[in-house]
PDB file of C-alpha atoms in Angstrom:
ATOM      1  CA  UNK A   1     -81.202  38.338 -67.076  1.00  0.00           C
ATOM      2  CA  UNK A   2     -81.375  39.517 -63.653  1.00  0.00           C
ATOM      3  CA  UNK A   3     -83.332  38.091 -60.906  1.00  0.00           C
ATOM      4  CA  UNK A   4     -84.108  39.529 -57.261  1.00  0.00           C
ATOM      5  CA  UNK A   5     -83.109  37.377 -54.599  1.00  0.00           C
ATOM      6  CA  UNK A   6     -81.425  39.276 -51.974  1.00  0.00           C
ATOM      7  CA  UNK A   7     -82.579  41.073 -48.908  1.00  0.00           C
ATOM      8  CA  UNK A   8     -85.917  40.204 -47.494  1.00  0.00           C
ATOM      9  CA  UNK A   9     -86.836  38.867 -51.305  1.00  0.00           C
ATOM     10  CA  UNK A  10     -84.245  36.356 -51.032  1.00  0.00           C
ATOM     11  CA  UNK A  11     -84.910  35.280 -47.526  1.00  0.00           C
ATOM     12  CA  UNK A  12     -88.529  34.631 -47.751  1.00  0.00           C
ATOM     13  CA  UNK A  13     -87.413  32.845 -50.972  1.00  0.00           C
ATOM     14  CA  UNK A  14     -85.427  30.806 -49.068  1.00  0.00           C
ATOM     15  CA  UNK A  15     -87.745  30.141 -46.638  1.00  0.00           C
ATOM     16  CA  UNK A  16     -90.670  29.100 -49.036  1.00  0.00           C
ATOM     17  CA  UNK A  17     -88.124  26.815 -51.023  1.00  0.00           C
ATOM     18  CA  UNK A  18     -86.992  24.348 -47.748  1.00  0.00           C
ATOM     19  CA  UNK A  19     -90.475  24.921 -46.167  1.00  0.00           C
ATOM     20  CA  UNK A  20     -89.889  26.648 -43.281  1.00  0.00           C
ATOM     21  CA  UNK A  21     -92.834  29.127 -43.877  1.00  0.00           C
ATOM     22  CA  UNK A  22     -95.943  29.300 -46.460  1.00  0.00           C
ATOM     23  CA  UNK A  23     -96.938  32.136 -48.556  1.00  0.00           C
ATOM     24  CA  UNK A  24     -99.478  32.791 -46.616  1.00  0.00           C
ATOM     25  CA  UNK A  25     -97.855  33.033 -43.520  1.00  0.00           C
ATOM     26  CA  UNK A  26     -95.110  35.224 -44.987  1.00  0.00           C
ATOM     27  CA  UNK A  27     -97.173  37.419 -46.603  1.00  0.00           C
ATOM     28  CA  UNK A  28     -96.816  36.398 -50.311  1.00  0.00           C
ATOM     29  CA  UNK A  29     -98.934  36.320 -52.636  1.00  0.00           C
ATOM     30  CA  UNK A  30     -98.133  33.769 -55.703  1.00  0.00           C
ATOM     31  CA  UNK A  31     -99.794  33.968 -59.518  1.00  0.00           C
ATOM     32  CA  UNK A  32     -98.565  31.459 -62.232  1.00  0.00           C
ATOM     33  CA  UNK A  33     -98.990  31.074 -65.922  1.00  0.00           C
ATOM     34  CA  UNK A  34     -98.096  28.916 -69.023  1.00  0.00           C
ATOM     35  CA  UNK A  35     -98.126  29.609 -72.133  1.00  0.00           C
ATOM     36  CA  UNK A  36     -97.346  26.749 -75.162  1.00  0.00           C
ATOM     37  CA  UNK A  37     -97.931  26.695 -79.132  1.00  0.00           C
ATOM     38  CA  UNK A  38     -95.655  24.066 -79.748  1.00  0.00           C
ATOM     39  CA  UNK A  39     -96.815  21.582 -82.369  1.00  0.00           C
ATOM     40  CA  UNK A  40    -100.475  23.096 -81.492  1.00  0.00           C
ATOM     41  CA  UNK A  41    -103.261  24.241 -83.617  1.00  0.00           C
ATOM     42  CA  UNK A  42    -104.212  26.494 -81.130  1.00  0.00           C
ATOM     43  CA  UNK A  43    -101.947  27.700 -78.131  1.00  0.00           C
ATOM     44  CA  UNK A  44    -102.312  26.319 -74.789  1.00  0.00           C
ATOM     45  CA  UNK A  45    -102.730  28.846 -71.807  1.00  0.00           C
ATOM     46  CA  UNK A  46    -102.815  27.943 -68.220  1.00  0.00           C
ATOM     47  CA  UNK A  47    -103.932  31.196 -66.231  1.00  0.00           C
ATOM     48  CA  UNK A  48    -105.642  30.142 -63.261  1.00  0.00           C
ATOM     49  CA  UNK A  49    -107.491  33.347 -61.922  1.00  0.00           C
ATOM     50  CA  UNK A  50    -105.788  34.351 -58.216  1.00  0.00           C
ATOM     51  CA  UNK A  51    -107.689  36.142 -55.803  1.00  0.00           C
ATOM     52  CA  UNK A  52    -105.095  39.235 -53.914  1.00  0.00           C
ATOM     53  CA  UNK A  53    -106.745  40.145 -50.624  1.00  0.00           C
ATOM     54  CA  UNK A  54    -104.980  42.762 -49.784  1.00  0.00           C
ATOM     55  CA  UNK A  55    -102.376  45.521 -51.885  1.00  0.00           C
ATOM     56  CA  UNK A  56     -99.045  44.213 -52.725  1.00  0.00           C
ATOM     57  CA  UNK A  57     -95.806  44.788 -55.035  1.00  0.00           C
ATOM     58  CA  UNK A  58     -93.980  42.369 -57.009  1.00  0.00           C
ATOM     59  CA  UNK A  59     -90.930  41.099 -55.830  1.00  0.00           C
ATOM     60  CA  UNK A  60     -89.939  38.052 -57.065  1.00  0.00           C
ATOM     61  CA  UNK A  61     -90.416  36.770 -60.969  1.00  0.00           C
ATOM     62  CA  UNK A  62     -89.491  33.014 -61.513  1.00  0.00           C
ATOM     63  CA  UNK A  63     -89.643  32.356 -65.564  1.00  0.00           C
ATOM     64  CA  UNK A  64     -91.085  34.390 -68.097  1.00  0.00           C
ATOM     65  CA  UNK A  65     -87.871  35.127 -69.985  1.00  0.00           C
ATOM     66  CA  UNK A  66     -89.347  37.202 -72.358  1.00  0.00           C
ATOM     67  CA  UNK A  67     -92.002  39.129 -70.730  1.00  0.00           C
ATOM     68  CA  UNK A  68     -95.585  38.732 -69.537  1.00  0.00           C
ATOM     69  CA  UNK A  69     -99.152  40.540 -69.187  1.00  0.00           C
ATOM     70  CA  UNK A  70    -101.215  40.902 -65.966  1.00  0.00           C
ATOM     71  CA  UNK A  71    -104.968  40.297 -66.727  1.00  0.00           C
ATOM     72  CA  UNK A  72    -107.851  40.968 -64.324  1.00  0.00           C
ATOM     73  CA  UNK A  73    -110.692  38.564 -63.022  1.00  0.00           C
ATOM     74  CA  UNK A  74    -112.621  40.094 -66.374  1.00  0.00           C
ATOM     75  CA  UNK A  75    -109.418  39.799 -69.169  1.00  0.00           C
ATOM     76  CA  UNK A  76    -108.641  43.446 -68.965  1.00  0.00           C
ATOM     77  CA  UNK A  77    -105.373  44.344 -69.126  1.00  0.00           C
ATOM     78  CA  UNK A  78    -103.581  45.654 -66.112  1.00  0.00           C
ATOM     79  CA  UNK A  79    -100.087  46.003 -67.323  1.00  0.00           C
ATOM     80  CA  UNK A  80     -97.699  44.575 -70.438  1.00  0.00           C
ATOM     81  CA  UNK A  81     -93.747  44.379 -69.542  1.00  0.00           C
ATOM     82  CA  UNK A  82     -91.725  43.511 -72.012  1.00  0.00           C
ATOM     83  CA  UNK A  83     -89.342  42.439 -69.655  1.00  0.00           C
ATOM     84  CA  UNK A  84     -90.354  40.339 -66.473  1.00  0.00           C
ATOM     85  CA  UNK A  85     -87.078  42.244 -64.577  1.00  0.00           C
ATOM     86  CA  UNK A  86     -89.165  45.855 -64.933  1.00  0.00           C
ATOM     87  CA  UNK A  87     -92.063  44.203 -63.307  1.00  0.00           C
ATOM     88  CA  UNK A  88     -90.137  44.626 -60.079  1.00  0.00           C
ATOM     89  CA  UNK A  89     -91.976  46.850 -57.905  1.00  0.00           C
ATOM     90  CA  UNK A  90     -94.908  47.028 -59.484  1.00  0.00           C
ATOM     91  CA  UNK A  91     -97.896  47.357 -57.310  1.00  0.00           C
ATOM     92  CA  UNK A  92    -101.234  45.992 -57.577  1.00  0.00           C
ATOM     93  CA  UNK A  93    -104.509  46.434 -55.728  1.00  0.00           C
ATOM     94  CA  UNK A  94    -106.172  43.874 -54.050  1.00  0.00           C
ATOM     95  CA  UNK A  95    -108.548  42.186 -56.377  1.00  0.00           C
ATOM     96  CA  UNK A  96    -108.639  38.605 -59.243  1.00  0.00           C
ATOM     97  CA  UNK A  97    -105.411  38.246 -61.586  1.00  0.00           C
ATOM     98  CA  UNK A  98    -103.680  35.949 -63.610  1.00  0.00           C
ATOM     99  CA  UNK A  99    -100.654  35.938 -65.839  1.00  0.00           C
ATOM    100  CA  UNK A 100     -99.799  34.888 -69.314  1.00  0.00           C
ATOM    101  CA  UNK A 101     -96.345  34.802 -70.076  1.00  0.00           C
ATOM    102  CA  UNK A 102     -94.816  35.675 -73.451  1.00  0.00           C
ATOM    103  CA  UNK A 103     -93.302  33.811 -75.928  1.00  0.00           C
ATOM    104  CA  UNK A 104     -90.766  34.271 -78.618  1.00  0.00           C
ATOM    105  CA  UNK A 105     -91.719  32.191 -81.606  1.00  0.00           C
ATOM    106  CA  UNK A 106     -88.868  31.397 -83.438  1.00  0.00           C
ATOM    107  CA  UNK A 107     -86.821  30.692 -80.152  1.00  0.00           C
ATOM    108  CA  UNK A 108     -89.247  29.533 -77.190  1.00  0.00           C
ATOM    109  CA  UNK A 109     -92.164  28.002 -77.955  1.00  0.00           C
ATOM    110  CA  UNK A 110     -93.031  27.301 -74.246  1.00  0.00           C
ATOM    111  CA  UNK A 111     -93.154  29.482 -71.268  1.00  0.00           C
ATOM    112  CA  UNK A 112     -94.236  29.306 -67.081  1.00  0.00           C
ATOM    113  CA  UNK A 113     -93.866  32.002 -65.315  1.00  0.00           C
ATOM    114  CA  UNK A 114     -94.585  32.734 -61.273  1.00  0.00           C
ATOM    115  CA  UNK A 115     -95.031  35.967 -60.192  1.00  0.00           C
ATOM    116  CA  UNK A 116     -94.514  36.326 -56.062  1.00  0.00           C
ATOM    117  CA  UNK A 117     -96.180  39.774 -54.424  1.00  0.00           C
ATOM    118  CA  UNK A 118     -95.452  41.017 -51.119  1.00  0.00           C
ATOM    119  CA  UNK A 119     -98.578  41.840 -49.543  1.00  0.00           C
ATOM    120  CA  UNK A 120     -99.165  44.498 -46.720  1.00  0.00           C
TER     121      UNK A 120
END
């Protein structure tokens, strides 16, 4: 699976891995997710609502091997991709998110996935 980590992706990557900037200070905007129904009578999501203040595109997509959907504040869906690599570019409007990554149930019952955004 391809991954996006060169030009100004990869640097401010770089940078936010060894701590030499924050999101915030370069811009970024970060949303994370889990999704688990191993062993579980019911699955376990972690979507923490994240609040974008101003418009952005994804750049960067750190998990979600098999895909994700982008949920407003209210559960609507915003977008499905099948394929976290075709989420790259999208652009969203500032406003409340949060991500749920997909699984694949007979291969990976667990999944995190952090979606960065380059804000204006």
């Amino acid at each position: 699976m391809r991954r996006v980590f060169s030009g100004f992706g990869g640097a401010v990557l770089a940078a936010l891995i060894f701590g030499v900037v924050s999101p915030a200070d370069a811009g970024i905007a970060k949303i994370k997710g889990l999704h688990d129904d191993h062993e579980r009578p019911a699955p376990l999501i972690k979507a923490p609502v994240m609040t974008l203040k101003e418009r952005g595109n994804i750049f960067v997509i750190i998990g979600g091997d098999y895909g994700f959907d982008l949920f407003d504040e209210g559960g609507s869906q915003v977008a499905s991709f099948a394929d976290s690599d075709s989420a790259i570019g999208f652009e969203l409007q500032p406003g409340r998110y949060k991500v749920i990554p997909h699984i694949e149930g007979d291969v990976h019952h667990h999944q995190f996935i952090e979606v960065l955004i380059k804000t204006d």
